[in-house]
Amino acid sequence: MSAKILSGKDVAAAVRADVAARVAELSRRGKTVGLATVLVGDDPASQVYVRNKHRAAQAVGMLSIDEHLPATATQDEVEAVVERLNADRRVDGMIVQLPLPAGLDGQAVVERVDPAKDADGLHPFNLGLLVLDRPGPIPATPGGIMEILRFYDIATAGRTAVVVGRSFLVGRPMALLLGAKGTDATVVQAHSRTPNLAEVCRTADILVAAVGRPELFDASYVKPGAVVIDVGINRTDAGLVGDVDRDAVAEVAGAITPVPGGVGPMTIASLLANTVMLAERRSASGN
Ligand code: NDP
């Protein structure tokens, strides 16, 4: 069997087109949509991510505001920038690029972000809304994965989903979304302490691999015909690879997201979708 490739690039293009139309509609009503990023230090990967976010924001017609602090910035200085952006009327959505340099508390900074401007959906208030099954900005990576499933018409109701990884960024919100009312998968959340991981994964109709271990998931982890979502981004001597051994798994799976070009492009698209949604809410409430 050769698995169908689920192209995140194609889905991201559709999401970006929808966002651009909504940004244009707000603009017709006199509202410019603004996305701000907060970057601290000179980590090359973080700089690339932030640059890509600005490019993507500008391409859909958003104003993008770039706050770059030196690695020597103090916790108070970083939080002061977030407070300033909270008060900045041009800003509808904000992201704090994580991880922050050693010595800074990224979680405390995220908690300073006004939940109404939380484009990453990572503020505890918004994570709480997710737990309560109420609408709000959804963490960008799992939100993007849900878009991939919808775009390719992949059924979730009554199917078993195994999510490997339980970070607040990916694994935990992913499990909540898959198990939410209306999506209705039966969800297993696995992690580094899960015994017999391959056996557990073989129960999955939908397998989400979000662990950060290059090509850990080989064919023995995959039920024939399963949908495999590879979240991992691992930089190795052989280049960028996912958590899934793609060539081997493609022989068994029914469908698979590639790395690169799968989940990655969706993360930025979801960030833009969250930002325009927050802008629409502000506009509707007259703020
Ligand atoms: P974290 O390191 O925060 O979490 C990793 C999770 O995987 C933990 O829950 C950990 O378990 C679990 N884990 C680690 N090793 C194993 C193992 N051998 N077997 C089973 N479970 C294991 O990572 P993130 O969630 O932030 O990211 C995961 C991956 O996704 C990374 O490669 C990251 O680069 C990538 N990523 C990709 C994005 C994209 O846009 N495509 C966006 C965000 C992340 P435990 O809790 O027990 O320690």
Short mmCIF file of C-alpha atoms and ligand atoms in Angstrom, two decimals:
data_model
loop_
_atom_site.label_atom_id
_atom_site.label_comp_id
_atom_site.label_asym_id
_atom_site.label_seq_id
_atom_site.Cartn_x
_atom_site.Cartn_y
_atom_site.Cartn_z
CA MET A 1 0.00 0.00 0.00
CA SER A 2 1.18 3.50 -0.64
CA ALA A 3 -0.38 6.06 1.67
CA LYS A 4 -2.17 9.14 0.42
CA ILE A 5 -0.12 12.26 1.17
CA LEU A 6 -2.05 14.87 3.17
CA SER A 7 -0.56 18.16 2.00
CA GLY A 8 -0.57 20.79 4.72
CA LYS A 9 0.55 23.25 2.06
CA ASP A 10 -2.72 22.86 0.17
CA VAL A 11 -4.83 23.14 3.30
CA ALA A 12 -2.84 26.15 4.50
CA ALA A 13 -3.39 27.88 1.15
CA ALA A 14 -7.16 27.40 1.53
CA VAL A 15 -7.10 28.72 5.12
CA ARG A 16 -4.97 31.72 4.12
CA ALA A 17 -7.36 32.58 1.28
CA ASP A 18 -10.29 32.51 3.72
CA VAL A 19 -8.38 34.67 6.22
CA ALA A 20 -7.42 37.16 3.47
CA ALA A 21 -11.08 37.54 2.46
CA ARG A 22 -12.10 38.18 6.09
CA VAL A 23 -9.26 40.68 6.57
CA ALA A 24 -10.40 42.49 3.41
CA GLU A 25 -13.98 42.56 4.68
CA LEU A 26 -12.88 44.10 7.99
CA SER A 27 -10.74 46.57 6.09
CA ARG A 28 -13.79 47.65 4.05
CA ARG A 29 -15.41 48.47 7.38
CA GLY A 30 -12.38 50.56 8.40
CA LYS A 31 -10.68 47.99 10.61
CA THR A 32 -7.07 46.99 10.01
CA VAL A 33 -6.10 43.62 11.48
CA GLY A 34 -2.81 43.60 13.40
CA LEU A 35 -0.60 40.70 14.50
CA ALA A 36 2.33 41.35 16.86
CA THR A 37 5.20 39.01 17.63
CA VAL A 38 7.50 39.10 20.63
CA LEU A 39 10.92 37.55 20.05
CA VAL A 40 13.64 37.50 22.68
CA GLY A 41 17.26 36.68 21.81
CA ASP A 42 18.92 35.42 18.65
CA ASP A 43 17.96 31.75 18.35
CA PRO A 44 18.20 31.13 14.58
CA ALA A 45 15.18 28.78 14.39
CA SER A 46 12.99 31.23 16.34
CA GLN A 47 14.09 34.06 14.06
CA VAL A 48 13.07 32.06 10.99
CA TYR A 49 9.68 31.18 12.55
CA VAL A 50 9.00 34.82 13.41
CA ARG A 51 10.06 36.05 9.98
CA ASN A 52 7.73 33.50 8.36
CA LYS A 53 4.86 34.64 10.58
CA HIS A 54 5.38 38.26 9.52
CA ARG A 55 5.53 37.33 5.85
CA ALA A 56 2.37 35.26 6.15
CA ALA A 57 0.55 38.03 8.05
CA GLN A 58 1.47 40.64 5.47
CA ALA A 59 0.48 38.33 2.62
CA VAL A 60 -3.11 38.15 3.95
CA GLY A 61 -3.25 41.94 4.39
CA MET A 62 -2.53 42.17 8.11
CA LEU A 63 -0.39 44.80 9.78
CA SER A 64 2.53 42.97 11.39
CA ILE A 65 4.33 44.43 14.38
CA ASP A 66 7.72 43.06 15.34
CA GLU A 67 9.06 43.39 18.90
CA HIS A 68 12.57 41.99 19.18
CA LEU A 69 14.36 42.13 22.54
CA PRO A 70 17.98 41.15 23.23
CA ALA A 71 18.76 37.86 25.00
CA THR A 72 19.84 39.97 27.98
CA ALA A 73 16.28 41.33 28.48
CA THR A 74 14.86 40.81 31.96
CA GLN A 75 11.55 39.15 32.80
CA ASP A 76 10.09 42.57 33.67
CA GLU A 77 11.23 44.05 30.36
CA VAL A 78 9.64 41.24 28.34
CA GLU A 79 6.40 41.44 30.31
CA ALA A 80 6.35 45.23 29.88
CA VAL A 81 6.43 44.77 26.09
CA VAL A 82 3.50 42.36 26.30
CA GLU A 83 1.55 44.86 28.42
CA ARG A 84 2.27 47.59 25.92
CA LEU A 85 0.95 45.41 23.08
CA ASN A 86 -2.11 44.53 25.20
CA ALA A 87 -2.89 48.25 25.29
CA ASP A 88 -2.00 48.90 21.63
CA ARG A 89 -5.26 49.32 19.70
CA ARG A 90 -3.59 48.24 16.45
CA VAL A 91 -2.91 44.77 17.87
CA ASP A 92 -5.65 42.13 17.52
CA GLY A 93 -3.44 39.08 18.00
CA MET A 94 -0.08 38.53 19.65
CA ILE A 95 2.34 35.66 19.90
CA VAL A 96 5.30 35.21 22.20
CA GLN A 97 7.86 33.09 20.37
CA LEU A 98 8.79 30.19 22.65
CA PRO A 99 11.08 28.99 24.06
CA LEU A 100 12.49 32.11 25.67
CA PRO A 101 16.21 32.25 26.49
CA ALA A 102 17.33 30.44 29.65
CA GLY A 103 16.50 32.34 32.81
CA LEU A 104 13.21 33.74 31.51
CA ASP A 105 9.84 32.25 32.44
CA GLY A 106 7.95 31.78 29.17
CA GLN A 107 4.78 30.59 30.87
CA ALA A 108 4.63 33.74 33.03
CA VAL A 109 5.02 35.88 29.90
CA VAL A 110 2.24 34.00 28.08
CA GLU A 111 0.00 34.59 31.10
CA ARG A 112 0.51 38.35 30.69
CA VAL A 113 -1.01 38.27 27.19
CA ASP A 114 -4.57 39.60 27.16
CA PRO A 115 -6.66 36.43 26.48
CA ALA A 116 -8.64 38.48 23.92
CA LYS A 117 -5.39 38.97 21.94
CA ASP A 118 -3.97 35.46 22.44
CA ALA A 119 -3.33 34.38 18.84
CA ASP A 120 -1.57 31.19 19.96
CA GLY A 121 -4.47 30.11 22.17
CA LEU A 122 -2.01 29.21 24.93
CA HIS A 123 -3.21 31.50 27.73
CA PRO A 124 -4.63 29.42 30.59
CA PHE A 125 -8.00 31.17 30.14
CA ASN A 126 -8.21 30.02 26.52
CA LEU A 127 -6.95 26.53 27.34
CA GLY A 128 -9.77 26.51 29.92
CA LEU A 129 -12.31 27.39 27.23
CA LEU A 130 -11.00 24.44 25.22
CA VAL A 131 -11.54 22.11 28.17
CA LEU A 132 -15.07 23.51 28.52
CA ASP A 133 -15.75 22.94 24.80
CA ARG A 134 -16.43 26.65 24.34
CA PRO A 135 -15.26 28.75 21.39
CA GLY A 136 -11.96 30.60 21.61
CA PRO A 137 -8.57 30.74 19.93
CA ILE A 138 -7.31 27.17 19.59
CA PRO A 139 -3.62 26.30 19.99
CA ALA A 140 -2.26 26.74 16.50
CA THR A 141 -0.68 23.34 15.79
CA PRO A 142 -3.55 21.11 16.95
CA GLY A 143 -6.02 23.56 15.41
CA GLY A 144 -4.16 23.17 12.12
CA ILE A 145 -4.29 19.39 12.37
CA MET A 146 -8.07 19.54 12.80
CA GLU A 147 -8.23 21.62 9.60
CA ILE A 148 -6.24 18.96 7.74
CA LEU A 149 -8.70 16.29 8.90
CA ARG A 150 -11.68 18.43 7.81
CA PHE A 151 -10.13 19.38 4.46
CA TYR A 152 -9.50 15.75 3.54
CA ASP A 153 -12.86 14.65 4.92
CA ILE A 154 -11.31 12.23 7.38
CA ALA A 155 -13.97 10.77 9.65
CA THR A 156 -13.31 11.04 13.37
CA ALA A 157 -16.60 10.03 15.01
CA GLY A 158 -16.45 6.59 16.52
CA ARG A 159 -12.83 6.12 15.54
CA THR A 160 -9.93 5.56 17.88
CA ALA A 161 -7.30 8.29 17.98
CA VAL A 162 -3.98 7.82 19.74
CA VAL A 163 -2.12 11.04 20.49
CA VAL A 164 1.49 10.46 21.51
CA GLY A 165 2.78 13.47 23.47
CA ARG A 166 1.09 15.49 26.22
CA SER A 167 2.65 18.95 25.97
CA PHE A 168 0.36 21.93 26.54
CA LEU A 169 1.43 23.16 23.10
CA VAL A 170 0.45 20.11 21.05
CA GLY A 171 -0.49 16.79 22.66
CA ARG A 172 -2.95 17.83 25.35
CA PRO A 173 -5.04 20.25 23.27
CA MET A 174 -4.93 17.76 20.37
CA ALA A 175 -6.49 15.07 22.55
CA LEU A 176 -9.18 17.51 23.75
CA LEU A 177 -10.05 18.54 20.20
CA LEU A 178 -10.29 14.99 18.90
CA GLY A 179 -12.48 13.95 21.82
CA ALA A 180 -14.71 17.06 21.74
CA LYS A 181 -18.44 16.75 21.18
CA GLY A 182 -19.10 16.77 17.45
CA THR A 183 -15.65 15.33 16.64
CA ASP A 184 -16.30 12.31 18.80
CA ALA A 185 -13.14 10.26 18.47
CA THR A 186 -12.29 7.90 21.29
CA VAL A 187 -8.96 9.26 22.44
CA VAL A 188 -5.94 7.65 24.04
CA GLN A 189 -3.26 10.04 25.27
CA ALA A 190 0.14 8.35 25.33
CA HIS A 191 3.50 9.69 26.55
CA SER A 192 7.00 8.64 27.54
CA ARG A 193 5.71 6.48 30.40
CA THR A 194 3.26 4.52 28.27
CA PRO A 195 4.19 0.82 28.23
CA ASN A 196 4.02 -1.10 24.96
CA LEU A 197 3.73 2.08 22.93
CA ALA A 198 3.79 0.34 19.54
CA GLU A 199 0.93 -1.93 20.60
CA VAL A 200 -1.11 1.05 21.85
CA CYS A 201 -0.45 2.94 18.61
CA ARG A 202 -1.59 -0.03 16.52
CA THR A 203 -5.10 0.46 17.97
CA ALA A 204 -5.27 3.88 16.29
CA ASP A 205 -7.41 4.72 13.29
CA ILE A 206 -5.84 8.17 13.63
CA LEU A 207 -2.31 8.35 15.04
CA VAL A 208 -0.84 11.71 16.02
CA ALA A 209 2.91 11.57 16.68
CA ALA A 210 4.09 14.62 18.65
CA VAL A 211 7.14 13.59 20.64
CA GLY A 212 10.20 15.15 19.01
CA ARG A 213 12.09 11.86 18.43
CA PRO A 214 13.37 11.45 14.87
CA GLU A 215 11.58 8.63 13.05
CA LEU A 216 10.61 6.82 16.27
CA PHE A 217 7.36 5.58 14.70
CA ASP A 218 8.11 2.82 12.24
CA ALA A 219 5.65 0.50 10.51
CA SER A 220 5.25 -1.62 13.65
CA TYR A 221 3.39 1.31 15.30
CA VAL A 222 0.78 1.62 12.57
CA LYS A 223 -2.46 -0.24 11.91
CA PRO A 224 -2.97 -0.93 8.20
CA GLY A 225 -5.00 1.89 6.65
CA ALA A 226 -4.56 4.30 9.58
CA VAL A 227 -4.27 8.07 9.17
CA VAL A 228 -0.87 9.18 10.49
CA ILE A 229 -0.24 12.80 11.49
CA ASP A 230 3.45 13.56 11.95
CA VAL A 231 3.94 16.67 14.09
CA GLY A 232 7.65 16.21 14.79
CA ILE A 233 10.23 18.63 13.48
CA ASN A 234 13.68 17.19 14.08
CA ARG A 235 16.87 18.64 12.66
CA THR A 236 19.31 15.78 12.00
CA ASP A 237 22.49 15.35 9.97
CA ALA A 238 20.25 13.96 7.24
CA GLY A 239 18.15 17.15 7.27
CA LEU A 240 14.67 17.86 8.61
CA VAL A 241 12.76 14.71 9.59
CA GLY A 242 9.52 14.01 11.43
CA ASP A 243 8.74 11.64 14.29
CA VAL A 244 7.54 9.09 11.73
CA ASP A 245 9.68 6.90 9.49
CA ARG A 246 7.76 8.09 6.46
CA ASP A 247 8.93 5.63 3.81
CA ALA A 248 8.29 2.57 5.97
CA VAL A 249 4.98 3.86 7.37
CA ALA A 250 3.69 4.89 3.94
CA GLU A 251 3.65 1.19 3.06
CA VAL A 252 1.13 0.48 5.84
CA ALA A 253 -0.83 3.69 6.49
CA GLY A 254 -3.85 4.88 4.52
CA ALA A 255 -2.78 8.51 4.67
CA ILE A 256 0.14 10.46 6.09
CA THR A 257 1.28 14.07 6.54
CA PRO A 258 4.78 14.68 5.16
CA VAL A 259 7.61 16.52 6.92
CA PRO A 260 8.19 19.17 5.71
CA GLY A 261 4.94 20.33 4.08
CA GLY A 262 2.45 18.70 6.44
CA VAL A 263 1.58 20.04 9.86
CA GLY A 264 4.22 22.81 9.76
CA PRO A 265 2.49 25.14 7.25
CA MET A 266 -0.79 24.71 9.14
CA THR A 267 0.60 26.14 12.35
CA ILE A 268 1.10 29.58 10.80
CA ALA A 269 -2.20 29.40 8.91
CA SER A 270 -4.01 28.67 12.21
CA LEU A 271 -2.28 31.57 13.86
CA LEU A 272 -3.63 33.87 11.15
CA ALA A 273 -7.10 32.31 11.48
CA ASN A 274 -7.07 32.91 15.25
CA THR A 275 -5.96 36.51 14.72
CA VAL A 276 -8.72 37.36 12.24
CA MET A 277 -11.28 35.67 14.51
CA LEU A 278 -10.10 37.80 17.46
CA ALA A 279 -10.24 40.92 15.24
CA GLU A 280 -13.81 40.08 14.18
CA ARG A 281 -14.80 39.69 17.83
CA ARG A 282 -13.25 43.02 18.77
CA SER A 283 -14.90 44.68 15.82
CA ALA A 284 -18.30 43.18 16.70
CA SER A 285 -17.98 44.32 20.32
CA GLY A 286 -16.99 47.84 19.23
CA ASN A 287 -13.60 47.74 20.99
P1 NDP B 1 7.62 18.44 24.20
O1 NDP B 1 9.05 18.07 24.36
O2 NDP B 1 7.06 19.55 25.03
O3 NDP B 1 6.72 17.15 24.51
C1 NDP B 1 7.05 15.90 24.00
C2 NDP B 1 6.05 14.88 24.46
O4 NDP B 1 6.42 13.63 23.90
C3 NDP B 1 6.02 14.69 25.99
O5 NDP B 1 4.69 14.58 26.41
C4 NDP B 1 6.80 13.39 26.20
O6 NDP B 1 6.32 12.61 27.27
C5 NDP B 1 6.53 12.65 24.90
N1 NDP B 1 7.64 11.74 24.58
C6 NDP B 1 8.94 12.03 24.48
N2 NDP B 1 9.64 10.93 24.13
C7 NDP B 1 8.75 9.94 24.01
C8 NDP B 1 8.86 8.56 23.68
N3 NDP B 1 10.05 7.99 23.40
N4 NDP B 1 7.74 7.83 23.66
C9 NDP B 1 6.54 8.38 23.94
N5 NDP B 1 6.37 9.69 24.26
C10 NDP B 1 7.47 10.44 24.29
O7 NDP B 1 7.40 18.69 22.65
P2 NDP B 1 6.24 19.47 21.85
O8 NDP B 1 4.92 18.85 22.16
O9 NDP B 1 6.39 20.92 22.00
O10 NDP B 1 6.64 19.11 20.35
C11 NDP B 1 6.66 17.79 19.88
C12 NDP B 1 7.27 17.76 18.50
O11 NDP B 1 6.46 18.54 17.64
C13 NDP B 1 8.66 18.37 18.39
O12 NDP B 1 9.38 17.67 17.40
C14 NDP B 1 8.40 19.78 17.93
O13 NDP B 1 9.49 20.32 17.21
C15 NDP B 1 7.23 19.54 17.02
N6 NDP B 1 6.38 20.70 16.82
C16 NDP B 1 6.00 20.96 15.55
C17 NDP B 1 5.19 22.01 15.26
C18 NDP B 1 4.80 22.22 13.86
O14 NDP B 1 4.38 23.31 13.52
N7 NDP B 1 4.87 21.19 13.00
C19 NDP B 1 4.74 22.94 16.30
C20 NDP B 1 5.10 22.53 17.64
C21 NDP B 1 5.91 21.45 17.87
P3 NDP B 1 6.41 13.06 28.81
O15 NDP B 1 5.31 14.06 28.99
O16 NDP B 1 6.18 11.80 29.55
O17 NDP B 1 7.77 13.65 29.00
#
